[in-house]
Coordinates of C-alpha atoms in Angstrom, one line a residue:
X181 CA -34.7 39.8 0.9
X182 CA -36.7 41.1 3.9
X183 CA -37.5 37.7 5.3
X184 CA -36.5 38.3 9.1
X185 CA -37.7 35.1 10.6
X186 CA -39.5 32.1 10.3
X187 CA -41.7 29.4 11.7
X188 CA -41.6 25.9 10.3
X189 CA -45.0 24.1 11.6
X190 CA -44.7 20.8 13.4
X191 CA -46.4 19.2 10.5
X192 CA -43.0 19.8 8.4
X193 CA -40.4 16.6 8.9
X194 CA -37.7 17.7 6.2
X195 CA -35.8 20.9 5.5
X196 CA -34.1 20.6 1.8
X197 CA -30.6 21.7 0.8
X198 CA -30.5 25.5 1.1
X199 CA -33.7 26.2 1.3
X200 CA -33.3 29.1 3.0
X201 CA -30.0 30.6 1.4
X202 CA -29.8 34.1 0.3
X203 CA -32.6 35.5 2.6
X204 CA -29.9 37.8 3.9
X205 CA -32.3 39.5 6.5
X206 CA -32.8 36.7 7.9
X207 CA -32.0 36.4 11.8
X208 CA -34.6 34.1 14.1
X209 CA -35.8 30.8 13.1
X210 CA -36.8 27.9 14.9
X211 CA -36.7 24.1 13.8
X212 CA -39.9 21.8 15.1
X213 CA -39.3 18.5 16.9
X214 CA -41.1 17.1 14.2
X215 CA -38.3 18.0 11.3
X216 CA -35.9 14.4 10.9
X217 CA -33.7 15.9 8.1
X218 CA -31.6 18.9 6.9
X219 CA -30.6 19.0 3.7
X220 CA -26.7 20.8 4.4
X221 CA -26.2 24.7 3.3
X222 CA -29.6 25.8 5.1
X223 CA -28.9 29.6 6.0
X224 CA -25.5 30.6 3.9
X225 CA -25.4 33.9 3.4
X226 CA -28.1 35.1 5.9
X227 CA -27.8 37.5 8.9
X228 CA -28.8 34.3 11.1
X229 CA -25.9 32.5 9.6
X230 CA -23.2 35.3 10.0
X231 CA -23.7 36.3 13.4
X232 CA -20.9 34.7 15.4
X233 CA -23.8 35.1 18.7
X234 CA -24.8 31.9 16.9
X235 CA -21.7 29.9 16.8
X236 CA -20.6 28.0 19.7
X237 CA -17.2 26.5 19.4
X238 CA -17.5 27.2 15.4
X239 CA -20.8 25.1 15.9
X240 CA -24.1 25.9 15.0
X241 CA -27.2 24.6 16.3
X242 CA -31.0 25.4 16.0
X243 CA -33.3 24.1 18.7
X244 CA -32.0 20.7 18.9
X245 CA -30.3 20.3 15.2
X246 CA -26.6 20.0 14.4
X247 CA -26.7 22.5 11.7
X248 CA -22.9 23.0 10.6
X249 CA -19.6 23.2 11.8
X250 CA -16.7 25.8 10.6
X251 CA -13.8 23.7 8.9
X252 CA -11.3 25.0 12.2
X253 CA -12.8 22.7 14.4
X254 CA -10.3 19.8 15.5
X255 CA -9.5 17.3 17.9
X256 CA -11.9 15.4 20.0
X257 CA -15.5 16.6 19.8
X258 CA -18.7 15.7 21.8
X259 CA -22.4 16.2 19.8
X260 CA -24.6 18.5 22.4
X261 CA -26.7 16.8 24.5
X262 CA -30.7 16.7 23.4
X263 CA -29.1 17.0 19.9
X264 CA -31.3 14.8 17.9
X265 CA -30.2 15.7 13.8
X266 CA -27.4 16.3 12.7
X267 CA -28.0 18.3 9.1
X268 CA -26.3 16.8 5.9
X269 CA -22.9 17.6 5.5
X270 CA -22.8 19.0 8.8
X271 CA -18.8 17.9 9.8
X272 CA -17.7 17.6 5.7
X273 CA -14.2 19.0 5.2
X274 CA -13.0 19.0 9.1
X275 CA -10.0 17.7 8.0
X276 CA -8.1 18.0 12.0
X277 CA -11.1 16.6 13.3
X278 CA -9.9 13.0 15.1
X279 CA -12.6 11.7 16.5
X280 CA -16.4 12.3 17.3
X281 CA -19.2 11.1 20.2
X282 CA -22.9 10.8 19.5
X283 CA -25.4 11.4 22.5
X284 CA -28.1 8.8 23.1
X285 CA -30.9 11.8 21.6
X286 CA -29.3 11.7 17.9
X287 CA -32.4 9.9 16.0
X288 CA -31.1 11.0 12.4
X289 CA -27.8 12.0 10.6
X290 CA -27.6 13.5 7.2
X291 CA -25.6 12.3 4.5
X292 CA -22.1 13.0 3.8
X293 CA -22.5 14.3 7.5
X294 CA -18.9 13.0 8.4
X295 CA -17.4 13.0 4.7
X296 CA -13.8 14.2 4.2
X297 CA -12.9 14.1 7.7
X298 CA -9.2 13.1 6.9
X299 CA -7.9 12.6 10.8
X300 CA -11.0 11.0 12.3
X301 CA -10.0 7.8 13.8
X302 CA -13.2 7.2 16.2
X303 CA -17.0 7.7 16.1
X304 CA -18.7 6.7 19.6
X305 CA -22.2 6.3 20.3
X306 CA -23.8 6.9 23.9
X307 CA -25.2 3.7 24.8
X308 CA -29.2 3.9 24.6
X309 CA -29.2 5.4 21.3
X310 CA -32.4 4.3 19.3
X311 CA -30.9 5.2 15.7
X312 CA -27.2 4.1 15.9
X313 CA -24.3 2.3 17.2
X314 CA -20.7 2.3 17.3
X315 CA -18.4 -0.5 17.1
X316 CA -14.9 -0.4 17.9
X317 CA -14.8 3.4 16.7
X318 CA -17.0 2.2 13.4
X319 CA -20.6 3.9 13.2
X320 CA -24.0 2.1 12.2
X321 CA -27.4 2.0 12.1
X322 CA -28.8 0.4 15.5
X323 CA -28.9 -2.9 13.5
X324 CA -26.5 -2.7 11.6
X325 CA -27.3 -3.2 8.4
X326 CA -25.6 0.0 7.2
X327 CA -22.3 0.9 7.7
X328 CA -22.6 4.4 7.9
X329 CA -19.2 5.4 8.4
X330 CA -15.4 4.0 8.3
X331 CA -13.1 6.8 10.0
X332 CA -10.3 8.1 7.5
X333 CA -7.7 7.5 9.6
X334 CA -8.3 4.4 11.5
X335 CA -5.2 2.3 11.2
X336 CA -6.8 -1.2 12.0
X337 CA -5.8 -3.4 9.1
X338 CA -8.3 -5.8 9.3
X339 CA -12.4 -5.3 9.3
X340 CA -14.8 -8.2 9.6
X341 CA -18.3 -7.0 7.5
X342 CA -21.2 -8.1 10.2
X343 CA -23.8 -10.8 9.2
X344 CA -26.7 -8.3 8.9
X345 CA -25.2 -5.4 7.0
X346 CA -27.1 -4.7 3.6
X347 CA -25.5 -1.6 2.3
X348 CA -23.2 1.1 3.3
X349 CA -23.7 4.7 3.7
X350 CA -21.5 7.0 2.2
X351 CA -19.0 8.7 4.8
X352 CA -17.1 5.3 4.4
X353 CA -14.5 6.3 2.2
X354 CA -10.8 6.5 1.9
X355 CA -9.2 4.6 4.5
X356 CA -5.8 3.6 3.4
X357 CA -5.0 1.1 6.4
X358 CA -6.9 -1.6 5.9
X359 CA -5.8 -4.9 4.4
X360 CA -7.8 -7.6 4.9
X361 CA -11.5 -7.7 4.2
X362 CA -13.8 -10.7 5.9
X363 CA -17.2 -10.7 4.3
X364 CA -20.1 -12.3 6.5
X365 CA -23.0 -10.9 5.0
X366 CA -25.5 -12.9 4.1
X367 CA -28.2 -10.7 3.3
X368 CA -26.3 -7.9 1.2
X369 CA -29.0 -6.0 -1.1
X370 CA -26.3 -3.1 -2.3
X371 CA -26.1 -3.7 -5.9
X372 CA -24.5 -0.7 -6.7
X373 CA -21.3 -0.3 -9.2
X374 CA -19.3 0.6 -6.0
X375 CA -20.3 -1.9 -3.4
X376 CA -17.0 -1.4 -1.7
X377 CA -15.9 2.2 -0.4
X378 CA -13.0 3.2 -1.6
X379 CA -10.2 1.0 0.3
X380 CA -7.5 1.1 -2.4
X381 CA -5.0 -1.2 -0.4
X382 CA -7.2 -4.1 0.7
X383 CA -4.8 -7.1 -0.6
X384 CA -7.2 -10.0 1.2
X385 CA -10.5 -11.0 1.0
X386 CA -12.5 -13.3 3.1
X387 CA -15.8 -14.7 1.8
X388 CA -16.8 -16.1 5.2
X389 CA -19.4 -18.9 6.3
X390 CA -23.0 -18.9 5.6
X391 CA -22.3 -16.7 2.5
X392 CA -24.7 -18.2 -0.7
X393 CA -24.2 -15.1 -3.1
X394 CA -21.4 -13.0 -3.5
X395 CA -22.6 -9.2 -4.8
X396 CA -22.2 -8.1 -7.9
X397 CA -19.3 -5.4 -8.1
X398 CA -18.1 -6.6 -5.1
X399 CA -14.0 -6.3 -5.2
X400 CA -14.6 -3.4 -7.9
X401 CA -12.6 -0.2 -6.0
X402 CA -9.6 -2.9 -5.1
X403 CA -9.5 -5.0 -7.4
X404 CA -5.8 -4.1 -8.7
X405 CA -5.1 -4.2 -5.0
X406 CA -6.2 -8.3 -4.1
X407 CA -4.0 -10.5 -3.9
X408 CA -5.2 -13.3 -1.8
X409 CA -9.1 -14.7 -2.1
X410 CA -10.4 -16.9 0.2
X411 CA -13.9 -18.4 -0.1
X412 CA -14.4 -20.2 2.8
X413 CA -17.9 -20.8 2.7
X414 CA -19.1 -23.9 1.0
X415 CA -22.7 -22.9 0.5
X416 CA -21.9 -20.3 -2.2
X417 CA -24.4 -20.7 -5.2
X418 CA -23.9 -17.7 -7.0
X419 CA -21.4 -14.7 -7.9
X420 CA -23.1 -11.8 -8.8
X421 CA -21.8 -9.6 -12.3
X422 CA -18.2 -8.4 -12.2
X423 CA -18.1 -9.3 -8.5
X424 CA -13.8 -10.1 -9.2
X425 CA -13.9 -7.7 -12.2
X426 CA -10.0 -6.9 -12.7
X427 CA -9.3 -9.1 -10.3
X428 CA -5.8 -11.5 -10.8
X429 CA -2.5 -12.0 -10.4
X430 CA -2.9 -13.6 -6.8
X431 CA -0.9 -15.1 -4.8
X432 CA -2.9 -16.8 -2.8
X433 CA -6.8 -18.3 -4.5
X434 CA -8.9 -20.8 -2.2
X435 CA -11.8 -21.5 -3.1
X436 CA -13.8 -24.5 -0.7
X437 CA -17.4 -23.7 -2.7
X438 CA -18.7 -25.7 -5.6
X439 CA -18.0 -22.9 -7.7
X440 CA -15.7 -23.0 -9.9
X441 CA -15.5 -19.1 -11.4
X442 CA -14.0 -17.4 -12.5
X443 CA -11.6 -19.4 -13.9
X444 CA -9.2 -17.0 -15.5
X445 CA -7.9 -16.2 -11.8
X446 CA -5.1 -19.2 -12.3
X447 CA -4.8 -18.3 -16.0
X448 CA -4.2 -14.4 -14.9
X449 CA -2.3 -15.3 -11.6
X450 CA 1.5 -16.2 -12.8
X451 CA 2.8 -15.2 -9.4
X452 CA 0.0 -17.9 -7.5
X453 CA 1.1 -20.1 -4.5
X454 CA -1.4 -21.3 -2.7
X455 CA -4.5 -22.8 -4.6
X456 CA -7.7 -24.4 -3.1
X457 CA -10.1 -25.7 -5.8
X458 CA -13.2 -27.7 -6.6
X459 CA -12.1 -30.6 -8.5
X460 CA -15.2 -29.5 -11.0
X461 CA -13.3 -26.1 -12.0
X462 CA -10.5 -27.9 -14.1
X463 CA -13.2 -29.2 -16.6
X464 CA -13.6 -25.7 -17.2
X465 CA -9.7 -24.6 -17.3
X466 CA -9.1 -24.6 -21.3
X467 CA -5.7 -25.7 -22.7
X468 CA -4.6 -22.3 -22.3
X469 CA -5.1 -21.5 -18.9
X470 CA -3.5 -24.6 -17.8
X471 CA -0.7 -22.3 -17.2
X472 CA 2.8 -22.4 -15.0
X473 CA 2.6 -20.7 -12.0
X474 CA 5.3 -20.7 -8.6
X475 CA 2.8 -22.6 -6.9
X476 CA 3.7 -24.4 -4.0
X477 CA 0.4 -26.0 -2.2
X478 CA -2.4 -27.5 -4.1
X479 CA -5.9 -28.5 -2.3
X480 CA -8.2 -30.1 -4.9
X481 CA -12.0 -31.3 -3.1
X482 CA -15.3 -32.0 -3.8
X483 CA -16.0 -35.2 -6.3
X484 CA -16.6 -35.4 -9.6
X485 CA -17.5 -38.2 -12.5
X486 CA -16.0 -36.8 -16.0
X487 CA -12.9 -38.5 -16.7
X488 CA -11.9 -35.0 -18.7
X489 CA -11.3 -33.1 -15.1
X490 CA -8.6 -35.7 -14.0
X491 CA -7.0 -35.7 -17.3
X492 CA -6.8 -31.7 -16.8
X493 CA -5.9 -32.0 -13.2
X494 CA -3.2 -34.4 -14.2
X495 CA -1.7 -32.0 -16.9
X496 CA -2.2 -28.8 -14.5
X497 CA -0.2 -30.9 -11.9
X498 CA 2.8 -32.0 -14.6
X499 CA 2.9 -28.1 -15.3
X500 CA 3.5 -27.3 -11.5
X501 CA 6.3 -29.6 -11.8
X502 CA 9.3 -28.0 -10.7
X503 CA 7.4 -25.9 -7.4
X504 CA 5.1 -28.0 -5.8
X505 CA 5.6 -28.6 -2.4
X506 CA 2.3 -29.7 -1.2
X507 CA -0.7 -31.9 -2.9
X508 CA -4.1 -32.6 -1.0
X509 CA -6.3 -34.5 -3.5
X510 CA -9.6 -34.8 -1.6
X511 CA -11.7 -35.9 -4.4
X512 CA -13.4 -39.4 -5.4
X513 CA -13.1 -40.1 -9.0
X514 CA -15.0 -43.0 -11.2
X515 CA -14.0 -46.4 -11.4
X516 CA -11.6 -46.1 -14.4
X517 CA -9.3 -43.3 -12.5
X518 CA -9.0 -44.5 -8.9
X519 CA -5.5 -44.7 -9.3
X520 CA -2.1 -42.7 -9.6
X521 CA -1.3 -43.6 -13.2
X522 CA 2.3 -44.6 -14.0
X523 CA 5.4 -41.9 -13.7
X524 CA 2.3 -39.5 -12.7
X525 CA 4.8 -37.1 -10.2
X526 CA 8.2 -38.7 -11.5
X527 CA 10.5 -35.7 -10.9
X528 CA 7.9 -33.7 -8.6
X529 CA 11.8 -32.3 -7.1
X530 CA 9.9 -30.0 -4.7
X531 CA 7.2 -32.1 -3.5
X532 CA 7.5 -32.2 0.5
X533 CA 3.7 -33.4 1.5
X534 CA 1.3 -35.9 -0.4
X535 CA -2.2 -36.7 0.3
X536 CA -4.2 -39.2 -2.1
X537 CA -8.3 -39.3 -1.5
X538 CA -9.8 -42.0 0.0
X539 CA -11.3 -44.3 -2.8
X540 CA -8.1 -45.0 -4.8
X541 CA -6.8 -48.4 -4.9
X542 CA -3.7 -48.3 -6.6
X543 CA -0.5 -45.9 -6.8
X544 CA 1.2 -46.6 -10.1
X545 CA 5.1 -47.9 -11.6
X546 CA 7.9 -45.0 -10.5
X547 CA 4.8 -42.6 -9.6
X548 CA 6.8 -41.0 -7.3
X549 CA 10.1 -41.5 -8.2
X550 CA 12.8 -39.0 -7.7
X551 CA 10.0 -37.0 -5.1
X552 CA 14.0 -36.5 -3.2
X553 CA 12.5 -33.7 -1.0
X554 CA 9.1 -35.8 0.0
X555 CA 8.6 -36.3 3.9
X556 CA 5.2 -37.4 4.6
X557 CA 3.2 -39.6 2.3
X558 CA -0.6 -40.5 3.3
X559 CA -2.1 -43.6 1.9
X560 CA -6.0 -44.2 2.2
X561 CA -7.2 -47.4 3.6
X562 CA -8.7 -48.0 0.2
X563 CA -5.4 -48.8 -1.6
X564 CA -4.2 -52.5 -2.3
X565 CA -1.9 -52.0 -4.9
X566 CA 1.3 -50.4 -5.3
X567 CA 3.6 -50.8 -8.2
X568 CA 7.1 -51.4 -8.7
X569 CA 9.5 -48.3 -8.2
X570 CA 6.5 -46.0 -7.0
X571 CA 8.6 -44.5 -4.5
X572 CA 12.4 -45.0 -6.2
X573 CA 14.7 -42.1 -4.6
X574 CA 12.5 -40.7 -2.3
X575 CA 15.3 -40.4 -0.7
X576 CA 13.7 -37.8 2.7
X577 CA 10.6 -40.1 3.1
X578 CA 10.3 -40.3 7.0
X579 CA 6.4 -40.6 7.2
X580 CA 4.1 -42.9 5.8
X581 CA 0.0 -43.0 6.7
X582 CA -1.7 -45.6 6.1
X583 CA -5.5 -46.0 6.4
X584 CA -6.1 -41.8 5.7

């Protein structure tokens, strides 16, 4: 074309992707203060573009706008001072680029600006920066309620998600490293399909304290991945649609909230150890998923009335027969089951630790007979019974608590 330069007027406040491609005459243009985004591809295949007069260290910038960088670039690499936009896509594909620092002038970055960037390990952010923040290498928003971007190559294995954060942006992709996921956020609004950037090894999650909903989609781009969910927060309400979608077979399931899905985790889970429940949940388990598993420690809290969840906890327990090594039964039951009914743990070879819930009064004939590898024993104050033989062959007993 014969377009040889241009003038964008201060009322313009966003340049879209390529809009000024394929004038190839092209060589002066000037950007306004007032501009706050650039869509990426702005001047390919322009005179402007291909003069190497307007490359600095295979960067180009106009006026005070990051516009693109050339793929070569690597190592360590500082954002001009006075920059104050960086242009969409502007660092996408520099794939020896390690780590990056934002001046305190940067007010917006486009999308995708730091996509694909396979050796970054660290974004900083100069401290006075209105827009953004960086912490320990990771980049934000300044109040971080976006996670804007998750370096490629940072090898920390574990990442705590902040209080505040809402969404995420979409340089946060790909990190192989990381292991162990603790959710704190309390306000997440992201209800996309893929909440979760795409962390294909995370093995742990964390739903942490304060939580009351847990996103839908959550555990979607790991799911195969998890093996060990912890809900730690006891003020969860809700779980959003397909929040553990293909989630199962872990090893490790605590859950310390009053709810009780999904259920299927212990049904889909033959390789579970650890398990942390709400007494309520077994009223839900159906014949089938009262399942044998290898598991080892069982925590069971919360209390409950229908006389169908102890007769399911009581079965789950006679299934776990043979691995058990650890029983914490914090729950209050009715009237009619505050006891341990007779031969309830008979055999329990494995059993090391015992805990009964305050509120039961009386521990049955041989209920823990043959327990030979039990060691500590706690009784609550509330107990005035105990029957003939409940402890026959316990033969490692060496602690017994009374009064909880």
């Amino acid at each position: 074309t014969s377009l040889t330069s241009v003038t964008i007027p201060s009322s313009v406040i966003s340049i879209g992707y390529a809009a000024f491609s394929g004038c190839t005459s092209l060589t002066s243009v000037n950007i306004p203060s007032s501009v706050m985004y650039i869509g990426n591809n702005l001047f390919d295949e322009t005179a402007f573009y291909n003069d190497p007069s307007n490359w600095v260290d295979n960067v180009l910038y106009v006026d005070n706008c990051l516009i693109e960088t050339k793929q070569n670039i690597s190592g360590a690499y500082d954002i001009a001072e006075g920059t104050r936009v960086i242009a969409e896509s502007a660092f996408y594909g520099c794939e020896s680029l390690t780590s990056v620092t934002i001046p305190s002038s940067v007010v917006n970055i486009g999308s995708r600006a730091f996509y694909l960037l396979y050796d970054l390990t660290d974004i900083q952010v100069e401290s006075g920066n209105p827009a953004y923040l960086s912490e320990n290498g990771v980049l934000y928003n300044a109040d971080k309620t976006v996670m804007l971007c998750y370096p490629i190559e940072k090898k920390d294995r574990t990442l705590t998600i902040p209080a505040n954060l809402k969404s995420f942006g979409d340089n946060s992709f790909g990190n192989e490293y990381l292991s162990t996921i603790e959710w704190n956020a309390v306000n997440f609004t992201d209800f996309s399909y893929n909440i979760f950037p795409e962390w294909p090894y995370v093995s742990t999650l964390v739903i942490g304290e304060g939580v009351e909903h847990i996103p839908a989609y959550l555990c979607n781009n790991f799911s195969s991945s998890l093996r060990s969910l912890t809900i730690s927060s006891s003020t969860v309400t809700s779980v959003g649609q397909d929040a553990f979608a293909g989630c199962g077979n872990f090893t490790v399931y605590k859950n310390y909230s009053l709810q009780y899905l999904p259920e299927s985790f212990i049904e889909n889970s033959p390789n579970l150890e650890e398990l942390v429940y709400p007494a309520i949940g077994f009223a839900y388990l159906g014949t089938d998923q009262l399942v044998s598993t290898k598991l080892k420690s069982l925590i069971v809290h919360t209390p409950f009335t229908d006389s169908s969840i102890y007769d399911r906890l009581i079965k789950f327990l006679s299934i776990q027969q043979n691995t058990l090594t650890y029983i914490d039964i914090e729950i209050l039951t009715t009237n009619d089951y505050q006891y341990v009914p007779d031969n309830n743990f008979l055999d329990f070879v494995l059993l090391e630790t015992a805990k009964l819930p305050n509120g039961f009064t009386r521990i049955g004939y041989r209920a823990f007979e043959n327990c030979r590898m039990l060691q500590e024993f706690t009784i609550p104050a509330s107990v005035t019974e105990i029957d003939d033989s409940a402890f026959d062959n316990c033969r490692s007993l060496s602690a017994v608590h009374f009064g909880g």
